Each structure stands twice: as structure tokens, then as C-alpha cells.
Short mmCIF file of C-alpha atoms in Angstrom, two decimals:
data_model
loop_
_atom_site.label_atom_id
_atom_site.label_comp_id
_atom_site.label_asym_id
_atom_site.label_seq_id
_atom_site.Cartn_x
_atom_site.Cartn_y
_atom_site.Cartn_z
CA UNK A 237 -50.06 19.08 -20.24
CA UNK A 238 -48.69 17.24 -23.25
CA UNK A 239 -45.41 19.12 -23.43
CA UNK A 240 -42.36 17.81 -21.65
CA UNK A 241 -40.82 21.24 -21.12
CA UNK A 242 -43.84 23.04 -19.69
CA UNK A 243 -43.00 25.87 -17.33
CA UNK A 244 -46.41 26.12 -15.65
CA UNK A 245 -46.14 23.09 -13.38
CA UNK A 246 -42.56 23.34 -12.17
CA UNK A 247 -42.00 23.58 -8.45
CA UNK A 248 -38.57 25.18 -8.63
CA UNK A 249 -37.27 27.98 -6.45
CA UNK A 250 -36.93 31.28 -8.30
CA UNK A 251 -33.33 32.53 -8.09
CA UNK A 252 -32.47 35.89 -6.52
CA UNK A 253 -35.45 35.75 -4.15
CA UNK A 254 -35.50 35.86 -0.36
CA UNK A 255 -35.82 32.59 1.50
CA UNK A 256 -39.24 31.63 2.77
CA UNK A 257 -39.97 30.05 6.14
CA UNK A 258 -40.58 26.72 4.37
CA UNK A 259 -37.13 26.84 2.78
CA UNK A 260 -35.59 27.72 6.12
CA UNK A 261 -37.42 24.76 7.67
CA UNK A 262 -36.04 22.49 4.95
CA UNK A 263 -32.55 23.80 5.72
CA UNK A 264 -33.09 23.11 9.41
CA UNK A 265 -34.16 19.51 8.79
CA UNK A 266 -31.35 18.78 6.34
CA UNK A 267 -28.74 20.41 8.60
CA UNK A 268 -29.85 18.24 11.53
CA UNK A 269 -29.47 15.18 9.30
CA UNK A 270 -25.82 16.15 8.89
CA UNK A 271 -25.83 17.07 5.19
CA UNK A 272 -23.13 19.36 3.83
CA UNK A 273 -23.78 22.96 2.82
CA UNK A 274 -23.61 22.06 -0.87
CA UNK A 275 -26.07 19.18 -0.49
CA UNK A 276 -28.49 21.41 1.43
CA UNK A 277 -28.11 24.11 -1.24
CA UNK A 278 -28.86 21.61 -4.01
CA UNK A 279 -31.99 20.40 -2.19
CA UNK A 280 -33.28 23.92 -1.49
CA UNK A 281 -32.21 25.34 -4.85
CA UNK A 282 -29.89 28.14 -3.77
CA UNK A 283 -26.17 28.82 -3.48
CA UNK A 284 -24.08 27.15 -0.79
CA UNK A 285 -23.07 30.58 0.52
CA UNK A 286 -26.75 31.40 1.06
CA UNK A 287 -27.05 28.28 3.22
CA UNK A 288 -23.91 29.24 5.13
CA UNK A 289 -25.13 32.77 5.88
CA UNK A 290 -28.60 31.52 6.79
CA UNK A 291 -27.22 28.92 9.21
CA UNK A 292 -25.05 31.60 10.78
CA UNK A 293 -28.01 34.02 11.03
CA UNK A 294 -30.33 31.50 12.69
CA UNK A 295 -27.87 29.97 15.16
CA UNK A 296 -27.47 31.84 18.46
CA UNK A 297 -24.04 32.36 19.98
CA UNK A 298 -22.93 29.84 22.55
CA UNK A 299 -23.10 31.46 25.97
CA UNK A 300 -20.58 29.21 27.70
CA UNK A 301 -18.09 26.53 26.81
CA UNK A 302 -20.13 23.92 28.65
CA UNK A 303 -23.35 22.28 27.58
CA UNK A 304 -24.83 21.67 24.16
CA UNK A 305 -23.90 23.77 21.18
CA UNK A 306 -26.85 25.84 19.96
CA UNK A 307 -28.53 24.62 16.80
CA UNK A 308 -30.04 26.43 13.83
CA UNK A 309 -33.76 27.13 14.05
CA UNK A 310 -35.80 28.30 11.07
CA UNK A 311 -38.02 30.59 13.16
CA UNK A 312 -34.99 32.32 14.64
CA UNK A 313 -33.54 32.79 11.15
CA UNK A 314 -36.83 34.25 9.90
CA UNK A 315 -37.00 36.62 12.87
CA UNK A 316 -33.41 37.80 12.33
CA UNK A 317 -34.17 38.28 8.63
CA UNK A 318 -37.24 40.40 9.44
CA UNK A 319 -35.26 42.57 11.87
CA UNK A 320 -32.46 43.07 9.35
CA UNK A 321 -34.96 44.04 6.65
CA UNK A 322 -36.66 46.48 8.99
CA UNK A 323 -33.35 48.16 9.86
CA UNK A 324 -32.13 48.27 6.26
CA UNK A 325 -34.47 51.03 5.12
CA UNK A 326 -33.32 54.64 4.98
CA UNK A 327 -34.88 56.93 7.59
CA UNK A 328 -37.32 59.54 6.39
CA UNK A 329 -35.47 62.82 5.91
CA UNK A 330 -38.50 64.95 6.74
CA UNK A 331 -38.45 63.81 10.38
CA UNK A 332 -34.89 64.96 11.12
CA UNK A 333 -34.40 67.75 13.63
CA UNK A 334 -31.94 69.55 11.39
CA UNK A 335 -34.58 70.15 8.69
CA UNK A 336 -36.08 73.48 7.85
CA UNK A 337 -38.31 74.94 10.61
CA UNK A 338 -41.24 75.44 8.24
CA UNK A 339 -41.18 71.81 7.15
CA UNK A 340 -41.03 70.64 10.76
CA UNK A 341 -43.96 72.91 11.64
CA UNK A 342 -46.00 71.70 8.64
CA UNK A 343 -45.35 68.02 9.44
CA UNK A 344 -46.47 68.62 13.02
CA UNK A 345 -49.64 70.42 11.86
CA UNK A 346 -50.57 67.62 9.46
CA UNK A 347 -49.96 64.95 12.11
CA UNK A 348 -52.17 66.82 14.58
CA UNK A 349 -54.88 67.12 11.94
CA UNK A 350 -54.95 70.92 11.98
CA UNK A 351 -53.69 71.36 8.42
CA UNK A 352 -54.20 69.45 5.20
CA UNK A 353 -52.05 69.41 2.11
CA UNK A 354 -54.11 70.01 -1.01
CA UNK A 355 -53.43 69.17 -4.64
CA UNK A 356 -56.11 70.87 -6.62
CA UNK A 357 -59.36 70.38 -4.69
CA UNK A 358 -58.60 67.04 -2.96
CA UNK A 359 -56.47 66.59 0.17
CA UNK A 360 -53.35 64.45 -0.28
CA UNK A 361 -53.39 62.68 3.06
#
């Protein structure tokens, strides 16, 4: 493009987005080189607190006082992130045991395939 300030070719991280595995891998490599949190954050394009929390999330606890200190691994950070995201969702209220008996019966019937919920002439499920 002829324009200096074109926004179509920039390879810049979008703020307020979750970290990708590539960004976590970049953090891992830079952390092993001994860079500070702020330098890593500047290279990745995020806040230094994001780097701090990510390094804490992806580093396992040391099991004993002897031996090597555990190091950050991007795959471990990604796995912890996925587990936290999975557990952050609200449970479905329709599956609770304290719900109305009719609703529990209807949910069971639909799951067994004996009943269908209709809206007009088409089934909803």
C-alpha cells in the first residue's frame, strides 16, 4: 500500500484479548532469556501484570526445597487457562435437583427421546 498509516498490514496484538499459545510461547522464550516482566510485556504487546499472572499460572509449585526450581511452560499455561475458562461458566439451572418436578420430568423425557418440544409445527431440539 502507498499509505504510511495503513491498518490492514499491521501485526499488532489486539488489546483486551486472551493470550494465544504463540504469545505464551514467546513469553516462555523471553522469560528463559532472563528478560524483565516489563520487557516481555513490551515484546508481546500486553500489560506487565498479564505477564506476571501468566507466568504464575504456567509455573507448577515446587514440590521440595531441593532440586531445580520449576520453570514456566506455555503448554501448561494454556492448559490451566482452558480449565479456568471451562470452570468459569454458570451451571445450567434446569439440571438442578431443587427445580420443579415437571421441569425435571420434561428434561428427562426429552433426553430419552420420548418427548419433543414444539414451536409451531417444527421441533425445537
